[in-house]
Short mmCIF file of C-alpha atoms in Angstrom, two decimals:
data_model
loop_
_atom_site.label_atom_id
_atom_site.label_comp_id
_atom_site.label_asym_id
_atom_site.label_seq_id
_atom_site.Cartn_x
_atom_site.Cartn_y
_atom_site.Cartn_z
CA MET A 1 77.57 40.83 79.81
CA THR A 2 80.20 41.41 83.02
CA LYS A 3 82.47 44.95 81.96
CA THR A 4 80.50 47.46 82.82
CA PRO A 5 79.43 49.42 79.53
CA ARG A 6 79.82 52.93 78.88
CA LEU A 7 76.52 53.23 77.18
CA SER A 8 73.25 52.89 77.94
CA VAL A 9 70.65 53.10 75.94
CA ILE A 10 67.34 53.03 76.83
CA ILE A 11 64.33 51.93 73.91
CA PRO A 12 60.62 52.67 75.55
CA ALA A 13 58.14 50.47 73.40
CA HIS A 14 54.18 50.65 73.62
CA ASP A 15 52.93 48.41 70.27
CA GLU A 16 56.35 48.65 67.83
CA ALA A 17 56.17 45.44 66.08
CA GLY A 18 58.48 45.76 62.83
CA ARG A 19 59.72 49.42 63.57
CA ILE A 20 61.98 47.48 67.38
CA GLY A 21 63.41 45.12 65.09
CA PRO A 22 65.62 47.64 62.67
CA CYS A 23 65.72 49.97 65.27
CA LEU A 24 67.84 47.44 66.68
CA GLY A 25 69.82 46.22 64.20
CA ALA A 26 70.85 49.53 63.34
CA LEU A 27 72.60 50.02 66.16
CA PHE A 28 74.01 46.25 66.61
CA ALA A 29 75.12 47.38 63.00
CA GLY A 30 77.22 50.51 64.15
CA ASP A 31 80.86 50.82 64.66
CA PRO A 32 82.30 49.67 67.85
CA VAL A 33 81.38 51.61 71.37
CA PRO A 34 83.80 52.66 73.25
CA GLY A 35 83.82 50.84 76.66
CA GLY A 36 81.07 48.89 75.50
CA ALA A 37 76.71 49.56 75.39
CA GLU A 38 73.99 47.77 76.07
CA VAL A 39 70.03 48.21 75.19
CA ILE A 40 67.37 48.26 77.45
CA VAL A 41 64.06 48.08 75.72
CA VAL A 42 61.56 48.43 77.58
CA ALA A 43 57.93 46.96 76.22
CA ASN A 44 55.25 48.81 77.98
CA GLY A 45 51.08 47.60 77.91
CA CYS A 46 52.34 45.71 74.08
CA ARG A 47 49.12 43.86 72.67
CA ASP A 48 51.65 42.99 69.34
CA ALA A 49 54.84 41.20 68.77
CA THR A 50 56.99 44.22 69.71
CA VAL A 51 58.37 41.53 72.72
CA ALA A 52 59.28 38.59 70.91
CA GLU A 53 60.92 41.20 68.00
CA ALA A 54 63.24 42.32 70.52
CA ARG A 55 64.48 39.07 71.77
CA ALA A 56 64.84 37.95 68.15
CA ALA A 57 66.96 40.20 67.51
CA GLN A 58 69.48 38.62 70.43
CA GLY A 59 71.45 36.78 67.78
CA ASP A 60 72.56 39.71 66.13
CA ALA A 61 73.63 41.73 69.41
CA CYS A 62 77.27 41.36 68.40
CA ASP A 63 78.88 43.25 70.81
CA TRP A 64 76.35 44.75 72.78
CA HIS A 65 74.17 43.31 75.41
CA LEU A 66 69.93 43.57 75.54
CA SER A 67 67.67 43.34 78.17
CA VAL A 68 64.39 42.77 76.58
CA LEU A 69 62.03 43.74 79.15
CA ASP A 70 57.69 43.64 79.23
CA LEU A 71 56.08 45.71 81.60
CA PRO A 72 52.35 44.76 81.62
CA ARG A 73 50.78 48.52 81.77
CA PRO A 74 51.27 51.17 78.81
CA GLY A 75 53.49 54.40 79.86
CA LYS A 76 55.92 55.91 79.48
CA THR A 77 57.25 57.80 81.84
CA GLY A 78 57.29 54.16 83.61
CA ALA A 79 59.93 52.69 80.66
CA LEU A 80 61.23 55.39 80.88
CA ALA A 81 62.47 54.94 85.04
CA ALA A 82 62.61 50.91 85.07
CA GLY A 83 64.83 51.04 81.79
CA GLU A 84 67.22 53.71 83.78
CA ALA A 85 66.65 51.63 87.24
CA GLN A 86 68.55 48.66 85.32
CA ALA A 87 71.01 50.89 82.86
CA ARG A 88 74.50 50.43 83.77
CA GLY A 89 76.68 53.14 81.61
CA ALA A 90 77.86 56.01 82.68
CA ILE A 91 76.00 57.87 79.45
CA LEU A 92 72.79 56.89 79.52
CA ALA A 93 71.29 57.58 75.67
CA TYR A 94 66.54 57.72 74.71
CA LEU A 95 65.98 56.80 71.97
CA ASP A 96 62.34 56.26 70.30
CA ALA A 97 61.56 52.43 69.15
CA ASP A 98 61.41 53.76 65.44
CA VAL A 99 64.78 55.58 64.52
CA VAL A 100 67.47 54.27 63.02
CA VAL A 101 70.68 55.79 63.97
CA SER A 102 73.46 55.92 61.35
CA PRO A 103 76.86 53.64 62.00
CA PRO A 104 79.18 56.20 63.49
CA LEU A 105 76.28 57.73 65.61
CA CYS A 106 76.76 55.98 69.21
CA ALA A 107 80.46 55.43 69.20
CA ALA A 108 80.31 59.37 68.83
CA LEU A 109 78.26 59.76 71.43
CA ALA A 110 79.98 57.66 74.33
CA THR A 111 83.04 60.01 73.32
CA ALA A 112 81.42 63.14 73.71
CA LEU A 113 80.11 62.26 76.82
CA ASP A 114 83.00 60.83 78.14
CA ARG A 115 83.18 63.46 80.77
CA PRO A 116 82.22 63.93 84.46
CA ASP A 117 80.18 67.28 84.43
CA PRO A 118 76.87 67.49 83.14
CA ALA A 119 76.25 66.98 79.20
CA TYR A 120 74.05 66.32 76.27
CA ALA A 121 74.87 65.70 73.08
CA SER A 122 72.67 64.01 70.03
CA GLY A 123 73.85 62.87 66.29
CA ARG A 124 71.71 65.19 63.19
CA VAL A 125 68.76 64.58 62.40
CA THR A 126 67.15 63.69 59.28
CA ILE A 127 63.61 62.80 57.97
CA PRO A 128 63.16 59.98 55.12
CA ASP A 129 60.42 60.25 52.60
CA PRO A 130 57.08 59.27 53.85
CA ALA A 131 55.07 56.79 51.91
CA SER A 132 51.60 59.24 51.26
CA ARG A 133 52.09 62.33 49.08
CA ILE A 134 50.38 64.37 51.62
CA SER A 135 53.52 62.52 54.33
CA ARG A 136 56.16 63.49 51.67
CA LEU A 137 55.03 66.97 51.10
CA TYR A 138 54.48 67.86 55.11
CA ALA A 139 57.88 66.68 55.50
CA ARG A 140 59.54 68.61 52.56
CA PHE A 141 58.86 71.27 54.50
CA TYR A 142 59.14 70.57 57.66
CA ARG A 143 62.43 69.59 57.19
CA GLU A 144 63.70 73.04 56.55
CA VAL A 145 61.41 73.74 59.78
CA PRO A 146 64.37 76.03 61.44
CA PHE A 147 64.70 73.85 64.61
CA PHE A 148 66.20 71.49 62.88
CA HIS A 149 68.70 74.09 61.69
CA HIS A 150 70.09 75.46 64.93
CA GLY A 151 71.20 73.82 67.91
CA VAL A 152 70.78 70.28 68.50
CA PRO A 153 66.83 69.07 68.38
CA GLY A 154 67.20 65.73 70.71
CA CYS A 155 63.99 64.61 68.95
CA GLY A 156 63.88 60.75 68.71
CA LEU A 157 67.14 60.36 70.22
CA PHE A 158 69.27 62.34 73.68
CA ALA A 159 71.87 61.16 75.34
CA MET A 160 73.30 62.97 78.53
CA THR A 161 75.77 61.85 81.55
CA ARG A 162 75.09 61.14 84.74
CA ALA A 163 75.99 64.02 85.87
CA GLY A 164 73.01 65.88 83.38
CA ARG A 165 70.74 63.13 84.33
CA ALA A 166 71.43 64.03 88.61
CA ARG A 167 69.75 67.36 87.39
CA TRP A 168 66.01 66.20 88.13
CA GLY A 169 64.57 63.24 89.77
CA ASP A 170 61.27 61.25 88.36
CA TRP A 171 60.28 62.20 84.93
CA PRO A 172 56.93 63.94 85.14
CA GLU A 173 54.36 63.31 84.16
CA ILE A 174 54.27 65.42 80.69
CA ILE A 175 53.76 65.09 77.05
CA SER A 176 56.92 65.65 75.63
CA ASP A 177 60.51 64.41 78.01
CA ASP A 178 62.43 65.21 74.56
CA THR A 179 62.09 68.95 74.91
CA PHE A 180 61.88 68.17 78.75
CA ALA A 181 65.45 67.15 79.02
CA ARG A 182 66.66 69.49 76.38
CA LEU A 183 65.88 72.11 78.15
CA MET A 184 67.43 71.10 81.38
CA PHE A 185 71.14 71.95 79.57
CA THR A 186 71.62 74.93 77.92
CA PRO A 187 72.72 75.92 75.24
CA PRO A 188 76.78 75.36 75.78
CA GLU A 189 76.12 71.48 77.63
CA ARG A 190 74.41 70.10 74.95
CA HIS A 191 76.87 68.91 71.56
CA ALA A 192 75.64 68.31 68.00
CA LEU A 193 77.20 65.42 66.47
CA PRO A 194 77.26 65.62 62.71
CA ALA A 195 76.57 61.51 62.73
CA ARG A 196 72.57 61.54 61.69
CA TYR A 197 70.18 59.15 62.08
CA ARG A 198 66.09 59.19 60.86
CA TRP A 199 63.51 60.09 61.93
CA PRO A 200 60.52 59.14 60.45
CA VAL A 201 57.42 61.73 59.42
CA VAL A 202 54.02 59.96 60.07
CA GLU A 203 51.68 58.88 57.84
CA GLY A 204 48.62 60.71 56.40
CA TRP A 205 46.23 63.79 56.76
CA ALA A 206 44.76 61.95 60.12
CA ALA A 207 48.08 61.41 61.65
CA LEU A 208 49.69 64.13 60.85
CA VAL A 209 47.76 66.51 62.74
CA ARG A 210 46.91 64.21 65.52
CA VAL A 211 51.23 63.94 65.98
CA ARG A 212 50.87 67.95 65.42
CA ARG A 213 48.65 68.52 68.24
CA ARG A 214 50.55 66.49 70.03
CA GLN A 215 53.33 68.56 70.01
CA ASP A 216 51.82 71.80 70.30
CA ALA A 217 50.27 70.98 73.08
CA GLY A 218 53.87 69.66 74.48
CA VAL A 219 55.54 72.75 74.82
CA ALA A 220 52.98 74.45 75.53
CA GLU A 221 52.49 72.45 78.46
CA ILE A 222 56.74 73.11 79.53
CA ALA A 223 56.48 76.71 79.39
CA ARG A 224 53.36 76.89 81.55
CA LEU A 225 54.47 74.75 84.55
CA TYR A 226 58.41 75.43 83.45
CA PRO A 227 58.33 78.10 82.35
CA ALA A 228 62.35 78.87 83.43
CA LEU A 229 63.71 76.54 81.54
CA MET A 230 62.59 78.23 78.27
CA ALA A 231 65.22 80.77 78.98
CA ASN A 232 67.39 77.07 77.44
CA ASP A 233 65.62 77.57 74.42
CA ASP A 234 68.36 77.67 71.23
CA PRO A 235 67.97 80.89 69.52
CA ARG A 236 66.71 80.64 65.91
CA PRO A 237 68.48 83.57 64.26
CA GLY A 238 66.58 84.26 60.29
CA ALA A 239 64.27 81.82 60.75
CA ARG A 240 61.58 83.88 58.71
CA ALA A 241 63.51 84.58 55.72
CA ARG A 242 64.35 80.71 56.06
CA LEU A 243 60.81 79.44 55.33
CA LEU A 244 59.79 82.65 53.52
CA ARG A 245 62.88 81.16 51.83
CA THR A 246 61.03 77.16 51.64
CA ALA A 247 57.89 78.63 50.56
CA LEU A 248 59.19 80.43 47.66
CA ARG A 249 61.06 77.55 46.65
CA ALA A 250 58.17 75.00 47.65
CA PRO A 251 54.41 76.44 47.83
CA VAL A 252 52.44 72.70 48.01
CA ALA A 253 54.25 72.17 50.47
CA ALA A 254 54.60 75.14 52.73
CA ALA A 255 50.38 75.44 51.94
CA VAL A 256 50.64 71.00 53.14
CA TYR A 257 52.77 72.27 56.10
CA ALA A 258 50.43 75.43 57.29
CA SER A 259 46.81 73.15 56.88
CA VAL A 260 48.24 70.52 59.64
CA ARG A 261 48.87 73.24 61.71
CA LEU A 262 46.72 75.24 60.90
CA ILE A 263 44.10 72.91 62.12
CA ALA A 264 46.06 71.07 64.98
CA ARG A 265 45.66 74.15 66.86
CA LEU A 266 41.38 74.27 66.34
CA ARG A 267 41.53 71.34 68.89
CA PRO A 268 43.51 70.64 72.04
CA ALA A 269 44.90 67.32 72.18
CA ARG A 270 43.90 64.17 73.27
CA GLY A 271 45.69 61.21 74.46
CA TRP A 272 49.01 59.72 73.09
CA ALA A 273 49.74 59.64 69.46
CA ARG A 274 54.22 59.07 67.28
CA GLY A 275 55.71 61.65 68.54
CA ARG A 276 56.46 62.16 64.79
#
């Protein structure tokens, strides 16, 4: 591709074989992106077939330009930096390797962020039904958490203009890069798009607890290191009432969700866990 694309999608990927293929396939099957698009898969420290699977998707790229970087060391911060160094678009999107976008979403991002000022956007999160019963129950309640129904959550997928990305330098070595990026924008600067994307929940009790620990630790870390950013969080009126109504409708799901949260708080997060 010689023409500079409008949209650059950066996908950090660590051992994402079996997931990176469907992720790329959904991008390539989407609506045409005004101004063109590229995707940069940044495999980092992979010990599986992530790189081969990503490169095999080249034949389905259609109007997209696909680049696959193979970094020897794991680390999301390094992957983000490497992807940004290669990205040419005026709009930068950051996508988890296990997320599946709907056909209109990338085109909608390119249209909404075709502007010179700092701006941020994401689509509407949907959580597909997990395979295991415990995760299905957790997901049933999790879908109703006010975080998903106010403002622009941006979990698993977010995009911004170059002017927005210029608000900070290197990505900090923190747990929750998506929360950090979202809070670098005020609520009026964040744009919610109706196009959907699928953001999965991990399977099994132990995995749910590990991920919940990491999520809680990530938010607490940002509040501690960047307290001023917390003023940019979205107000969530009626949050308790919504959760109470959901608990009354689905008491077993509420009990599973509450128990995962409680156990996750008993010990701090250690190491990496998939971000769901």
